[in-house]
Short mmCIF file of C-alpha atoms in Angstrom, two decimals:
data_model
loop_
_atom_site.label_atom_id
_atom_site.label_comp_id
_atom_site.label_asym_id
_atom_site.label_seq_id
_atom_site.Cartn_x
_atom_site.Cartn_y
_atom_site.Cartn_z
CA ALA T 1 72.48 116.52 87.18
CA THR T 2 72.57 119.35 89.70
CA ALA T 3 72.56 119.43 93.48
CA LEU T 4 68.80 120.00 93.27
CA ASP T 5 68.42 116.75 91.32
CA SER T 6 70.34 114.84 93.98
CA ASN T 7 68.82 111.86 95.74
CA PRO T 8 70.23 111.93 99.31
CA LEU T 9 69.50 108.26 99.99
CA GLY T 10 70.97 107.19 96.66
CA ASP T 11 74.02 109.38 97.26
CA GLU T 12 74.47 107.78 100.70
CA GLU T 13 74.48 104.28 99.20
CA SER T 14 76.87 105.43 96.45
CA ARG T 15 79.27 106.90 99.05
CA LYS T 16 79.65 103.45 100.63
CA VAL T 17 80.21 101.73 97.29
CA GLU T 18 82.53 104.46 95.96
CA LYS T 19 84.90 104.62 98.91
CA PRO T 20 88.36 104.64 97.33
CA VAL T 21 90.79 101.81 97.98
CA ALA T 22 94.17 103.11 99.15
CA ASN T 23 96.95 102.15 101.53
CA SER T 24 99.90 103.86 103.21
CA ALA T 25 102.12 103.39 100.16
CA ARG T 26 99.52 105.12 97.97
CA CYS T 27 99.26 107.95 100.51
CA ILE T 28 103.01 108.50 100.28
CA GLU T 29 102.81 108.51 96.48
CA LEU T 30 99.94 111.05 96.47
CA ALA T 31 101.66 113.27 99.06
CA ARG T 32 104.82 113.41 96.94
CA SER T 33 103.33 113.68 93.46
CA LEU T 34 100.39 116.00 94.16
CA PHE T 35 101.59 118.16 97.08
CA GLY T 36 105.38 117.93 97.17
CA ILE T 37 105.55 116.68 100.73
CA GLU T 38 107.81 113.90 101.95
CA PRO T 39 106.23 111.71 104.65
CA LEU T 40 108.68 110.67 107.36
CA THR T 41 109.41 106.96 107.56
CA GLY T 42 106.90 105.13 109.73
CA SER T 43 104.64 108.16 110.30
CA VAL T 44 101.78 107.31 107.90
CA ARG T 45 98.69 105.82 109.47
CA ASP T 46 95.20 105.17 108.18
CA LEU T 47 92.47 107.16 109.95
CA ASP T 48 88.94 105.82 110.36
CA SER T 49 86.49 107.25 107.88
CA TYR T 50 82.97 106.41 106.79
CA ASP T 51 83.29 107.00 103.07
CA ASP T 52 86.65 108.68 102.30
CA ARG T 53 90.22 107.52 102.84
CA ASN T 54 92.18 109.67 105.28
CA PHE T 55 95.83 109.24 106.17
CA TYR T 56 97.79 111.04 108.86
CA CYS T 57 101.47 111.65 108.23
CA LYS T 58 104.30 113.66 109.62
CA ALA T 59 106.22 115.09 106.70
CA THR T 60 108.70 117.65 105.46
CA SER T 61 108.44 120.00 102.51
CA SER T 62 110.49 122.81 101.06
CA ARG T 63 107.28 124.60 99.97
CA PRO T 64 106.81 127.69 102.18
CA GLU T 65 103.12 128.00 101.24
CA LEU T 66 102.45 124.80 103.21
CA LYS T 67 104.06 126.11 106.40
CA ALA T 68 101.76 128.62 108.10
CA ALA T 69 102.98 129.44 111.61
CA ALA T 70 99.52 128.59 113.01
CA ASP T 71 99.88 125.04 111.67
CA CYS T 72 103.32 124.43 113.28
CA HIS T 73 103.66 122.43 116.46
CA ALA T 74 106.90 121.73 118.28
CA CYS T 75 105.78 118.45 119.98
CA GLY T 76 109.38 117.18 119.87
CA ASP T 77 109.19 116.81 116.09
CA PRO T 78 112.26 116.86 113.85
CA PRO T 79 113.01 120.42 112.63
CA GLY T 80 111.03 121.34 109.53
CA SER T 81 108.45 118.59 109.96
CA PHE T 82 104.72 119.19 109.92
CA HIS T 83 101.60 117.11 110.50
CA PHE T 84 99.24 116.52 107.56
CA VAL T 85 96.15 114.57 106.55
CA VAL T 86 95.94 113.35 102.98
CA LYS T 87 92.24 112.96 102.19
CA VAL T 88 91.03 110.94 99.20
CA HIS T 89 87.35 111.80 98.74
CA ASN T 90 84.65 109.28 97.89
CA GLY T 91 83.33 109.04 94.35
CA VAL T 92 80.14 111.03 94.99
CA GLU T 93 81.93 114.11 96.34
CA SER T 94 84.65 113.76 93.70
CA LEU T 95 81.97 114.26 91.03
CA SER T 96 80.90 117.50 92.77
CA PRO T 97 84.06 119.53 93.43
CA GLY T 98 81.86 122.56 94.17
CA PHE T 99 80.77 120.81 97.39
CA ILE T 100 84.42 120.37 98.41
CA GLU T 101 85.18 123.99 97.44
CA CYS T 102 82.42 125.10 99.84
CA GLN T 103 84.13 123.14 102.63
CA ASN T 104 87.39 124.92 101.78
CA LEU T 105 85.69 128.32 101.91
CA ALA T 106 84.09 127.50 105.26
CA MET T 107 87.49 126.58 106.71
CA GLU T 108 88.96 129.85 105.39
CA LEU T 109 86.19 131.86 107.08
CA VAL T 110 86.76 130.13 110.41
CA ARG T 111 90.51 130.77 110.19
CA ALA T 112 89.91 134.41 109.23
CA ALA T 113 87.84 134.77 112.43
CA GLY T 114 90.92 133.78 114.44
CA VAL T 115 89.94 130.18 115.21
CA TRP T 116 92.34 127.45 114.16
CA CYS T 117 90.98 124.83 111.82
CA PRO T 118 92.53 122.96 108.89
CA ARG T 119 92.89 124.62 105.50
CA ALA T 120 93.16 123.08 102.06
CA LEU T 121 96.83 123.24 101.16
CA PRO T 122 97.72 124.03 97.55
CA SER T 123 98.82 121.21 95.28
CA LEU T 124 101.97 121.53 93.19
CA GLU T 125 99.68 123.00 90.52
CA GLY T 126 98.39 125.62 93.00
CA ARG T 127 94.94 124.07 93.36
CA GLN T 128 93.22 123.33 96.67
CA ILE T 129 91.68 120.20 95.17
CA ALA T 130 93.86 117.77 93.24
CA PHE T 131 92.63 114.67 91.41
CA ALA T 132 94.02 111.15 91.13
CA GLU T 133 92.86 107.85 89.71
CA GLN T 134 91.96 105.41 92.50
CA PRO T 135 90.46 101.93 92.45
CA LEU T 136 87.19 101.06 94.15
CA ALA T 137 86.47 97.81 96.00
CA ASP T 138 84.94 96.30 92.83
CA GLY T 139 88.23 96.88 90.94
CA SER T 140 86.95 99.72 88.76
CA VAL T 141 89.03 102.90 88.69
CA ARG T 142 87.61 106.38 89.28
CA ARG T 143 88.98 109.92 89.37
CA HIS T 144 88.92 111.03 93.02
CA ALA T 145 89.40 114.44 94.61
CA VAL T 146 92.41 114.62 96.93
CA ARG T 147 93.19 117.30 99.50
CA CYS T 148 96.07 117.83 101.88
CA LEU T 149 95.18 119.45 105.20
CA PRO T 150 97.34 120.49 108.16
CA TYR T 151 96.74 118.36 111.25
CA ARG T 152 97.00 119.65 114.79
CA PRO T 153 98.07 116.91 117.21
CA ALA T 154 96.02 117.01 120.39
CA CYS T 155 94.23 114.85 122.90
CA LEU T 156 90.57 114.67 123.79
CA LEU T 157 89.47 116.99 126.55
CA GLY T 158 88.47 113.98 128.68
CA SER T 159 92.10 112.80 128.59
CA ALA T 160 93.57 116.16 129.65
CA LEU T 161 94.50 117.00 133.21
CA PRO T 162 92.14 119.79 134.33
CA GLY T 163 94.70 122.38 135.50
CA ALA T 164 93.88 126.00 136.24
CA ALA T 165 95.07 127.23 132.83
CA LEU T 166 92.87 124.71 130.96
CA LEU T 167 89.85 125.51 133.09
CA ARG T 168 90.40 129.24 132.52
CA GLU T 169 90.59 128.66 128.74
CA LEU T 170 87.33 126.73 128.82
CA GLY T 171 85.59 129.56 130.68
#
C-alpha cells in the first residue's frame, strides 16, 4: 500500500487502537538503549498525547552530537543536563517511516531559518528514527518508531508577566 492508497478514516481508527503501551520505566530503557541518554532520577513524566506515547525527561549524555548550544537551557539544571522528549510513535506512523522523515526534514528547515524548534536526535546507530518492540493495549506486540527530541522548557504566553522586553519581542 502507498500513501495514495491510504484511507484517512481507517488510519484514524487504527491510530487509536495502535497507540503503544509504555510507562516511565520503559522510557528510561529506550532512552538508554537507543539514544545513550541517562534520565535523571524522578525527572521522567508522561505527556498527554492522542495516539503516540511521549515522555519528558531531564537527562545527561556524553554524546556531543546531542548537545547543540541552541537546545541548552540553564534553568537551574545540574551541569551537563538537558531536556528531552522520548516519542514512541503509533503503529500507523511506524509503518510509514517516510512520513516521520518528512517531519524531521521540516524541523531541519525551520531550524535552518533561525527559528528554534525540536530536531530528531541521532540514535546510537546514527539514525534519526530508531525502532523498538512495544505492546499495544490488546497485548499484541508491534515494532514502533521512536525518536528523541530536545525539549525547551517554557511557559504559556498567558502565564508570562507582560514586561517591556516581552512586549517588544512580540512586536
